Amino acid sequence: MFDGLFNWLLGAGRELAVVIISMVPLVELRGAVPLGVTAGLAWNEVMPLAILGNMIPIPFLLFFGEKILDWVCTLPPLTKFATAYKQKLLSKTDQVTKYARIGLFLFVAVPLPGTGAWSGALIATILKMPKTKALLSILAGVVTAGIIMLIASHSVLGVVNML
């Protein structure tokens, strides 16, 4: 699915495709880095583009995230998904609260389903964390996740190319 979207976006250029894919919730940089590597971009091109794309929506989410999430919960086609997502975020707040900024960093940095910059920004908003500190923790987590995904992408492609 995302591969088709990425190929469609390639019409605007590989670089713009990486930035746009990085901005998509739930996919974020974790999906854009492997796709950028697959498209033939060098690591030093993919990383800044993916980080930039992933971080563009974060300040807006830190200021308006809780209100946006509450509003999305009222939209009939998205109510069930948004309410379940909010409950999942609330269930993860203990992990983040226990370690504050380091917890937020780790939550964003570890590339697992349901984690990432979007979820981290929403948790920071729900927990009323200071926005500047939350932004820095999220940025550090995004960079770390990018490095992890870059290493994973090159490892998987290296193995595939060996076959």
Short mmCIF file of N, CA and C in Angstrom, two decimals:
data_model
loop_
_atom_site.label_atom_id
_atom_site.label_comp_id
_atom_site.label_asym_id
_atom_site.label_seq_id
_atom_site.Cartn_x
_atom_site.Cartn_y
_atom_site.Cartn_z
N MET A 1 0.82 -1.19 0.00
CA MET A 1 0.00 0.00 0.00
C MET A 1 0.87 1.27 0.00
N PHE A 2 1.79 1.34 0.97
CA PHE A 2 2.63 2.53 1.06
C PHE A 2 3.64 2.59 -0.08
N ASP A 3 4.01 1.41 -0.58
CA ASP A 3 4.92 1.37 -1.72
C ASP A 3 4.26 2.01 -2.94
N GLY A 4 2.96 1.74 -3.14
CA GLY A 4 2.22 2.35 -4.25
C GLY A 4 2.12 3.85 -4.08
N LEU A 5 1.85 4.30 -2.85
CA LEU A 5 1.80 5.73 -2.56
C LEU A 5 3.15 6.38 -2.82
N PHE A 6 4.21 5.71 -2.38
CA PHE A 6 5.56 6.24 -2.58
C PHE A 6 5.88 6.34 -4.06
N ASN A 7 5.53 5.30 -4.82
CA ASN A 7 5.77 5.34 -6.27
C ASN A 7 5.00 6.47 -6.92
N TRP A 8 3.76 6.70 -6.46
CA TRP A 8 2.96 7.81 -6.99
C TRP A 8 3.63 9.15 -6.66
N LEU A 9 4.13 9.27 -5.43
CA LEU A 9 4.80 10.50 -5.01
C LEU A 9 6.14 10.72 -5.73
N LEU A 10 6.72 9.63 -6.23
CA LEU A 10 8.00 9.76 -6.94
C LEU A 10 7.89 10.67 -8.15
N GLY A 11 6.67 10.85 -8.65
CA GLY A 11 6.48 11.77 -9.76
C GLY A 11 6.90 13.18 -9.39
N ALA A 12 6.80 13.53 -8.11
CA ALA A 12 7.23 14.84 -7.64
C ALA A 12 8.71 14.85 -7.26
N GLY A 13 9.32 13.67 -7.24
CA GLY A 13 10.74 13.57 -6.88
C GLY A 13 10.91 12.69 -5.65
N ARG A 14 12.00 11.95 -5.63
CA ARG A 14 12.27 11.03 -4.52
C ARG A 14 12.38 11.77 -3.19
N GLU A 15 13.01 12.93 -3.22
CA GLU A 15 13.24 13.68 -2.00
C GLU A 15 11.92 14.14 -1.37
N LEU A 16 11.04 14.71 -2.21
CA LEU A 16 9.75 15.17 -1.71
C LEU A 16 8.91 13.99 -1.22
N ALA A 17 9.02 12.85 -1.89
CA ALA A 17 8.29 11.66 -1.48
C ALA A 17 8.72 11.22 -0.07
N VAL A 18 10.01 11.26 0.22
CA VAL A 18 10.50 10.88 1.55
C VAL A 18 9.96 11.85 2.60
N VAL A 19 9.97 13.15 2.32
CA VAL A 19 9.46 14.14 3.27
C VAL A 19 7.97 13.91 3.53
N ILE A 20 7.20 13.71 2.48
CA ILE A 20 5.75 13.55 2.65
C ILE A 20 5.42 12.26 3.39
N ILE A 21 6.06 11.15 3.03
CA ILE A 21 5.81 9.89 3.72
C ILE A 21 6.17 10.03 5.20
N SER A 22 7.23 10.76 5.52
CA SER A 22 7.64 10.96 6.91
C SER A 22 6.62 11.73 7.72
N MET A 23 5.79 12.51 7.05
CA MET A 23 4.79 13.31 7.75
C MET A 23 3.51 12.52 8.06
N VAL A 24 3.35 11.37 7.45
CA VAL A 24 2.11 10.60 7.61
C VAL A 24 2.10 9.91 8.97
N PRO A 25 1.01 10.09 9.75
CA PRO A 25 0.95 9.44 11.05
C PRO A 25 1.02 7.92 10.92
N LEU A 26 1.60 7.29 11.91
CA LEU A 26 1.77 5.84 12.01
C LEU A 26 2.83 5.29 11.05
N VAL A 27 3.09 5.95 9.94
CA VAL A 27 4.15 5.51 9.02
C VAL A 27 5.43 6.25 9.39
N GLU A 28 5.36 7.55 9.34
CA GLU A 28 6.43 8.45 9.74
C GLU A 28 7.77 8.08 9.12
N LEU A 29 8.82 8.43 9.79
CA LEU A 29 10.18 8.19 9.35
C LEU A 29 10.47 6.69 9.23
N ARG A 30 9.80 5.90 10.05
CA ARG A 30 10.02 4.45 10.07
C ARG A 30 9.66 3.79 8.75
N GLY A 31 8.76 4.39 8.01
CA GLY A 31 8.41 3.89 6.69
C GLY A 31 9.16 4.61 5.58
N ALA A 32 9.47 5.89 5.81
CA ALA A 32 10.11 6.69 4.77
C ALA A 32 11.57 6.32 4.56
N VAL A 33 12.28 5.99 5.63
CA VAL A 33 13.71 5.67 5.49
C VAL A 33 13.90 4.42 4.62
N PRO A 34 13.23 3.30 4.91
CA PRO A 34 13.42 2.14 4.03
C PRO A 34 12.99 2.40 2.58
N LEU A 35 11.91 3.17 2.40
CA LEU A 35 11.48 3.47 1.04
C LEU A 35 12.47 4.37 0.32
N GLY A 36 13.05 5.32 1.05
CA GLY A 36 14.06 6.19 0.45
C GLY A 36 15.31 5.42 0.06
N VAL A 37 15.72 4.49 0.92
CA VAL A 37 16.89 3.66 0.62
C VAL A 37 16.60 2.78 -0.59
N THR A 38 15.40 2.21 -0.63
CA THR A 38 14.99 1.37 -1.76
C THR A 38 14.96 2.17 -3.05
N ALA A 39 14.58 3.46 -2.95
CA ALA A 39 14.51 4.31 -4.15
C ALA A 39 15.89 4.75 -4.62
N GLY A 40 16.92 4.40 -3.88
CA GLY A 40 18.28 4.71 -4.32
C GLY A 40 18.88 5.97 -3.74
N LEU A 41 18.23 6.56 -2.75
CA LEU A 41 18.81 7.74 -2.11
C LEU A 41 19.92 7.32 -1.14
N ALA A 42 20.96 8.12 -1.07
CA ALA A 42 22.06 7.86 -0.14
C ALA A 42 21.59 8.16 1.29
N TRP A 43 22.24 7.54 2.26
CA TRP A 43 21.83 7.71 3.66
C TRP A 43 21.88 9.18 4.08
N ASN A 44 22.88 9.92 3.57
CA ASN A 44 23.01 11.33 3.97
C ASN A 44 21.98 12.22 3.28
N GLU A 45 21.22 11.69 2.34
CA GLU A 45 20.08 12.40 1.76
C GLU A 45 18.80 11.99 2.47
N VAL A 46 18.66 10.69 2.73
CA VAL A 46 17.44 10.17 3.33
C VAL A 46 17.23 10.71 4.75
N MET A 47 18.26 10.67 5.56
CA MET A 47 18.12 11.03 6.99
C MET A 47 17.61 12.45 7.20
N PRO A 48 18.26 13.48 6.64
CA PRO A 48 17.75 14.83 6.89
C PRO A 48 16.33 15.04 6.36
N LEU A 49 16.03 14.45 5.20
CA LEU A 49 14.70 14.60 4.62
C LEU A 49 13.64 13.92 5.50
N ALA A 50 13.94 12.72 5.95
CA ALA A 50 12.98 11.98 6.78
C ALA A 50 12.80 12.66 8.14
N ILE A 51 13.88 13.14 8.73
CA ILE A 51 13.78 13.84 10.02
C ILE A 51 12.98 15.12 9.85
N LEU A 52 13.27 15.87 8.81
CA LEU A 52 12.51 17.11 8.55
C LEU A 52 11.02 16.82 8.39
N GLY A 53 10.71 15.85 7.55
CA GLY A 53 9.31 15.51 7.32
C GLY A 53 8.61 15.03 8.57
N ASN A 54 9.30 14.23 9.37
CA ASN A 54 8.71 13.71 10.60
C ASN A 54 8.49 14.81 11.64
N MET A 55 9.34 15.81 11.64
CA MET A 55 9.26 16.86 12.67
C MET A 55 8.34 18.02 12.29
N ILE A 56 7.99 18.17 11.03
CA ILE A 56 7.15 19.31 10.61
C ILE A 56 5.84 19.38 11.40
N PRO A 57 5.09 18.28 11.56
CA PRO A 57 3.81 18.39 12.27
C PRO A 57 3.93 18.45 13.80
N ILE A 58 5.08 18.16 14.35
CA ILE A 58 5.20 17.99 15.81
C ILE A 58 4.91 19.27 16.59
N PRO A 59 5.42 20.45 16.23
CA PRO A 59 5.05 21.65 16.99
C PRO A 59 3.55 21.90 17.02
N PHE A 60 2.88 21.66 15.90
CA PHE A 60 1.43 21.84 15.85
C PHE A 60 0.74 20.85 16.79
N LEU A 61 1.23 19.62 16.80
CA LEU A 61 0.64 18.60 17.68
C LEU A 61 0.88 18.93 19.16
N LEU A 62 2.05 19.49 19.46
CA LEU A 62 2.33 19.84 20.85
C LEU A 62 1.39 20.94 21.34
N PHE A 63 1.00 21.83 20.46
CA PHE A 63 0.10 22.92 20.85
C PHE A 63 -1.37 22.54 20.75
N PHE A 64 -1.73 21.77 19.73
CA PHE A 64 -3.15 21.52 19.47
C PHE A 64 -3.53 20.05 19.47
N GLY A 65 -2.61 19.16 19.78
CA GLY A 65 -2.82 17.72 19.65
C GLY A 65 -4.01 17.18 20.40
N GLU A 66 -4.14 17.55 21.66
CA GLU A 66 -5.24 17.02 22.46
C GLU A 66 -6.59 17.49 21.92
N LYS A 67 -6.66 18.74 21.52
CA LYS A 67 -7.91 19.27 20.95
C LYS A 67 -8.25 18.58 19.63
N ILE A 68 -7.23 18.37 18.80
CA ILE A 68 -7.45 17.69 17.52
C ILE A 68 -7.91 16.26 17.74
N LEU A 69 -7.28 15.57 18.68
CA LEU A 69 -7.66 14.19 18.97
C LEU A 69 -9.08 14.11 19.51
N ASP A 70 -9.44 15.02 20.40
CA ASP A 70 -10.81 15.06 20.91
C ASP A 70 -11.81 15.32 19.78
N TRP A 71 -11.46 16.22 18.87
CA TRP A 71 -12.34 16.53 17.74
C TRP A 71 -12.50 15.32 16.82
N VAL A 72 -11.38 14.65 16.52
CA VAL A 72 -11.43 13.47 15.64
C VAL A 72 -12.29 12.37 16.28
N CYS A 73 -12.27 12.29 17.61
CA CYS A 73 -13.10 11.30 18.31
C CYS A 73 -14.59 11.54 18.09
N THR A 74 -14.97 12.76 17.71
CA THR A 74 -16.38 13.06 17.49
C THR A 74 -16.83 12.85 16.04
N LEU A 75 -15.89 12.59 15.13
CA LEU A 75 -16.24 12.38 13.72
C LEU A 75 -16.72 10.94 13.53
N PRO A 76 -17.97 10.77 13.07
CA PRO A 76 -18.55 9.42 12.98
C PRO A 76 -17.69 8.36 12.29
N PRO A 77 -17.06 8.63 11.14
CA PRO A 77 -16.31 7.53 10.53
C PRO A 77 -15.02 7.18 11.30
N LEU A 78 -14.52 8.11 12.10
CA LEU A 78 -13.24 7.88 12.80
C LEU A 78 -13.39 7.69 14.30
N THR A 79 -14.59 7.79 14.83
CA THR A 79 -14.80 7.77 16.27
C THR A 79 -14.20 6.53 16.93
N LYS A 80 -14.51 5.37 16.39
CA LYS A 80 -14.04 4.12 17.00
C LYS A 80 -12.52 4.03 17.00
N PHE A 81 -11.90 4.32 15.84
CA PHE A 81 -10.44 4.26 15.74
C PHE A 81 -9.79 5.30 16.64
N ALA A 82 -10.25 6.55 16.59
CA ALA A 82 -9.64 7.62 17.37
C ALA A 82 -9.79 7.39 18.86
N THR A 83 -10.94 6.89 19.28
CA THR A 83 -11.15 6.61 20.70
C THR A 83 -10.23 5.48 21.17
N ALA A 84 -10.10 4.44 20.36
CA ALA A 84 -9.19 3.33 20.70
C ALA A 84 -7.74 3.81 20.73
N TYR A 85 -7.37 4.66 19.78
CA TYR A 85 -6.01 5.21 19.74
C TYR A 85 -5.74 6.05 20.99
N LYS A 86 -6.70 6.87 21.38
CA LYS A 86 -6.54 7.71 22.57
C LYS A 86 -6.39 6.83 23.81
N GLN A 87 -7.18 5.78 23.90
CA GLN A 87 -7.07 4.87 25.04
C GLN A 87 -5.70 4.19 25.06
N LYS A 88 -5.19 3.83 23.88
CA LYS A 88 -3.86 3.21 23.80
C LYS A 88 -2.80 4.20 24.26
N LEU A 89 -2.92 5.45 23.84
CA LEU A 89 -1.97 6.48 24.29
C LEU A 89 -2.04 6.65 25.80
N LEU A 90 -3.24 6.71 26.33
CA LEU A 90 -3.40 6.88 27.77
C LEU A 90 -2.81 5.70 28.53
N SER A 91 -2.88 4.50 27.96
CA SER A 91 -2.31 3.33 28.62
C SER A 91 -0.78 3.37 28.65
N LYS A 92 -0.19 4.12 27.74
CA LYS A 92 1.27 4.21 27.67
C LYS A 92 1.83 5.40 28.45
N THR A 93 0.95 6.23 29.01
CA THR A 93 1.44 7.42 29.70
C THR A 93 2.26 7.07 30.94
N ASP A 94 1.96 5.94 31.60
CA ASP A 94 2.74 5.56 32.77
C ASP A 94 4.21 5.34 32.41
N GLN A 95 4.45 4.70 31.26
CA GLN A 95 5.82 4.46 30.82
C GLN A 95 6.57 5.77 30.60
N VAL A 96 5.88 6.73 30.02
CA VAL A 96 6.51 8.02 29.72
C VAL A 96 6.64 8.85 31.00
N THR A 97 5.60 8.87 31.83
CA THR A 97 5.61 9.69 33.04
C THR A 97 6.70 9.25 34.00
N LYS A 98 6.91 7.95 34.09
CA LYS A 98 7.88 7.41 35.04
C LYS A 98 9.28 8.00 34.81
N TYR A 99 9.64 8.19 33.56
CA TYR A 99 10.98 8.67 33.24
C TYR A 99 11.00 10.04 32.58
N ALA A 100 9.85 10.69 32.51
CA ALA A 100 9.71 12.05 31.95
C ALA A 100 10.33 12.16 30.57
N ARG A 101 11.29 13.07 30.40
CA ARG A 101 11.85 13.33 29.06
C ARG A 101 12.57 12.12 28.48
N ILE A 102 13.27 11.38 29.32
CA ILE A 102 13.96 10.18 28.82
C ILE A 102 12.92 9.14 28.39
N GLY A 103 11.82 9.05 29.12
CA GLY A 103 10.75 8.14 28.74
C GLY A 103 10.14 8.51 27.41
N LEU A 104 9.94 9.81 27.19
CA LEU A 104 9.41 10.29 25.92
C LEU A 104 10.39 10.00 24.79
N PHE A 105 11.66 10.26 25.04
CA PHE A 105 12.71 9.97 24.05
C PHE A 105 12.68 8.49 23.66
N LEU A 106 12.66 7.60 24.66
CA LEU A 106 12.68 6.17 24.39
C LEU A 106 11.41 5.72 23.67
N PHE A 107 10.28 6.30 24.04
CA PHE A 107 9.01 5.97 23.39
C PHE A 107 9.06 6.30 21.91
N VAL A 108 9.66 7.42 21.56
CA VAL A 108 9.75 7.83 20.16
C VAL A 108 10.86 7.08 19.43
N ALA A 109 11.96 6.80 20.13
CA ALA A 109 13.15 6.23 19.49
C ALA A 109 12.99 4.77 19.09
N VAL A 110 12.27 4.00 19.89
CA VAL A 110 12.16 2.57 19.61
C VAL A 110 11.10 2.36 18.52
N PRO A 111 11.51 1.87 17.37
CA PRO A 111 10.57 1.74 16.25
C PRO A 111 9.65 0.52 16.38
N LEU A 112 8.63 0.67 17.21
CA LEU A 112 7.62 -0.36 17.38
C LEU A 112 6.27 0.20 16.94
N PRO A 113 5.32 -0.67 16.60
CA PRO A 113 3.99 -0.18 16.23
C PRO A 113 3.35 0.61 17.38
N GLY A 114 2.77 1.75 17.04
CA GLY A 114 2.10 2.58 18.03
C GLY A 114 3.00 3.59 18.71
N THR A 115 4.28 3.56 18.39
CA THR A 115 5.19 4.56 18.93
C THR A 115 5.61 5.49 17.80
N GLY A 116 6.30 6.55 18.13
CA GLY A 116 6.76 7.48 17.11
C GLY A 116 6.53 8.91 17.53
N ALA A 117 6.87 9.83 16.66
CA ALA A 117 6.81 11.26 16.97
C ALA A 117 5.37 11.73 17.17
N TRP A 118 4.45 11.28 16.32
CA TRP A 118 3.05 11.70 16.46
C TRP A 118 2.49 11.25 17.81
N SER A 119 2.66 9.97 18.12
CA SER A 119 2.16 9.45 19.40
C SER A 119 2.87 10.11 20.57
N GLY A 120 4.17 10.30 20.44
CA GLY A 120 4.93 10.96 21.51
C GLY A 120 4.46 12.38 21.75
N ALA A 121 4.18 13.12 20.67
CA ALA A 121 3.69 14.50 20.82
C ALA A 121 2.32 14.52 21.48
N LEU A 122 1.47 13.57 21.11
CA LEU A 122 0.14 13.52 21.72
C LEU A 122 0.22 13.14 23.20
N ILE A 123 1.10 12.21 23.54
CA ILE A 123 1.28 11.86 24.96
C ILE A 123 1.83 13.05 25.73
N ALA A 124 2.80 13.75 25.15
CA ALA A 124 3.37 14.94 25.82
C ALA A 124 2.29 15.99 26.05
N THR A 125 1.39 16.13 25.08
CA THR A 125 0.30 17.10 25.22
C THR A 125 -0.67 16.68 26.31
N ILE A 126 -1.04 15.40 26.30
CA ILE A 126 -1.96 14.89 27.32
C ILE A 126 -1.37 15.03 28.71
N LEU A 127 -0.06 14.81 28.83
CA LEU A 127 0.62 14.90 30.13
C LEU A 127 1.00 16.32 30.51
N LYS A 128 0.72 17.27 29.60
CA LYS A 128 1.05 18.68 29.84
C LYS A 128 2.55 18.90 30.11
N MET A 129 3.38 18.19 29.35
CA MET A 129 4.83 18.36 29.47
C MET A 129 5.22 19.71 28.88
N PRO A 130 6.28 20.33 29.38
CA PRO A 130 6.76 21.57 28.78
C PRO A 130 7.09 21.35 27.30
N LYS A 131 6.57 22.21 26.46
CA LYS A 131 6.66 22.01 25.01
C LYS A 131 8.08 21.98 24.47
N THR A 132 8.94 22.85 24.95
CA THR A 132 10.32 22.88 24.45
C THR A 132 11.05 21.60 24.82
N LYS A 133 10.90 21.16 26.05
CA LYS A 133 11.57 19.92 26.49
C LYS A 133 11.01 18.72 25.74
N ALA A 134 9.70 18.71 25.54
CA ALA A 134 9.08 17.62 24.79
C ALA A 134 9.58 17.60 23.35
N LEU A 135 9.66 18.77 22.73
CA LEU A 135 10.13 18.87 21.35
C LEU A 135 11.56 18.33 21.21
N LEU A 136 12.43 18.69 22.16
CA LEU A 136 13.82 18.21 22.11
C LEU A 136 13.89 16.70 22.32
N SER A 137 13.09 16.16 23.23
CA SER A 137 13.06 14.71 23.46
C SER A 137 12.56 13.99 22.22
N ILE A 138 11.53 14.54 21.60
CA ILE A 138 10.97 13.93 20.39
C ILE A 138 11.98 13.99 19.25
N LEU A 139 12.64 15.13 19.08
CA LEU A 139 13.65 15.26 18.02
C LEU A 139 14.77 14.23 18.22
N ALA A 140 15.25 14.10 19.45
CA ALA A 140 16.31 13.11 19.72
C ALA A 140 15.81 11.69 19.43
N GLY A 141 14.56 11.42 19.77
CA GLY A 141 13.98 10.11 19.49
C GLY A 141 13.83 9.85 18.01
N VAL A 142 13.44 10.87 17.25
CA VAL A 142 13.29 10.73 15.80
C VAL A 142 14.65 10.45 15.15
N VAL A 143 15.67 11.16 15.58
CA VAL A 143 17.02 10.93 15.02
C VAL A 143 17.48 9.51 15.34
N THR A 144 17.26 9.07 16.57
CA THR A 144 17.66 7.71 16.95
C THR A 144 16.88 6.67 16.17
N ALA A 145 15.57 6.86 16.04
CA ALA A 145 14.75 5.93 15.25
C ALA A 145 15.22 5.91 13.79
N GLY A 146 15.60 7.06 13.28
CA GLY A 146 16.11 7.14 11.90
C GLY A 146 17.38 6.33 11.73
N ILE A 147 18.27 6.42 12.70
CA ILE A 147 19.53 5.65 12.64
C ILE A 147 19.23 4.15 12.70
N ILE A 148 18.32 3.77 13.61
CA ILE A 148 17.94 2.36 13.72
C ILE A 148 17.34 1.86 12.40
N MET A 149 16.44 2.64 11.82
CA MET A 149 15.79 2.23 10.57
C MET A 149 16.77 2.21 9.41
N LEU A 150 17.72 3.14 9.41
CA LEU A 150 18.73 3.16 8.36
C LEU A 150 19.60 1.91 8.42
N ILE A 151 20.05 1.56 9.61
CA ILE A 151 20.87 0.35 9.78
C ILE A 151 20.06 -0.88 9.38
N ALA A 152 18.81 -0.94 9.84
CA ALA A 152 17.95 -2.08 9.50
C ALA A 152 17.72 -2.16 7.99
N SER A 153 17.47 -1.02 7.36
CA SER A 153 17.21 -1.00 5.92
C SER A 153 18.42 -1.49 5.15
N HIS A 154 19.60 -1.02 5.51
CA HIS A 154 20.81 -1.45 4.80
C HIS A 154 21.12 -2.91 5.08
N SER A 155 20.85 -3.37 6.28
CA SER A 155 21.10 -4.78 6.62
C SER A 155 20.19 -5.68 5.81
N VAL A 156 18.90 -5.35 5.77
CA VAL A 156 17.94 -6.17 5.02
C VAL A 156 18.27 -6.13 3.53
N LEU A 157 18.53 -4.94 3.00
CA LEU A 157 18.87 -4.86 1.57
C LEU A 157 20.17 -5.57 1.26
N GLY A 158 21.13 -5.52 2.18
CA GLY A 158 22.39 -6.23 1.98
C GLY A 158 22.19 -7.73 1.89
N VAL A 159 21.33 -8.25 2.76
CA VAL A 159 21.03 -9.68 2.75
C VAL A 159 20.28 -10.05 1.46
N VAL A 160 19.31 -9.23 1.09
CA VAL A 160 18.54 -9.50 -0.13
C VAL A 160 19.45 -9.48 -1.35
N ASN A 161 20.37 -8.52 -1.40
CA ASN A 161 21.27 -8.42 -2.54
C ASN A 161 22.25 -9.60 -2.60
N MET A 162 22.54 -10.20 -1.46
CA MET A 162 23.44 -11.35 -1.43
C MET A 162 22.77 -12.59 -2.00
N LEU A 163 21.45 -12.65 -1.95
CA LEU A 163 20.74 -13.87 -2.40
C LEU A 163 20.73 -13.98 -3.89
#
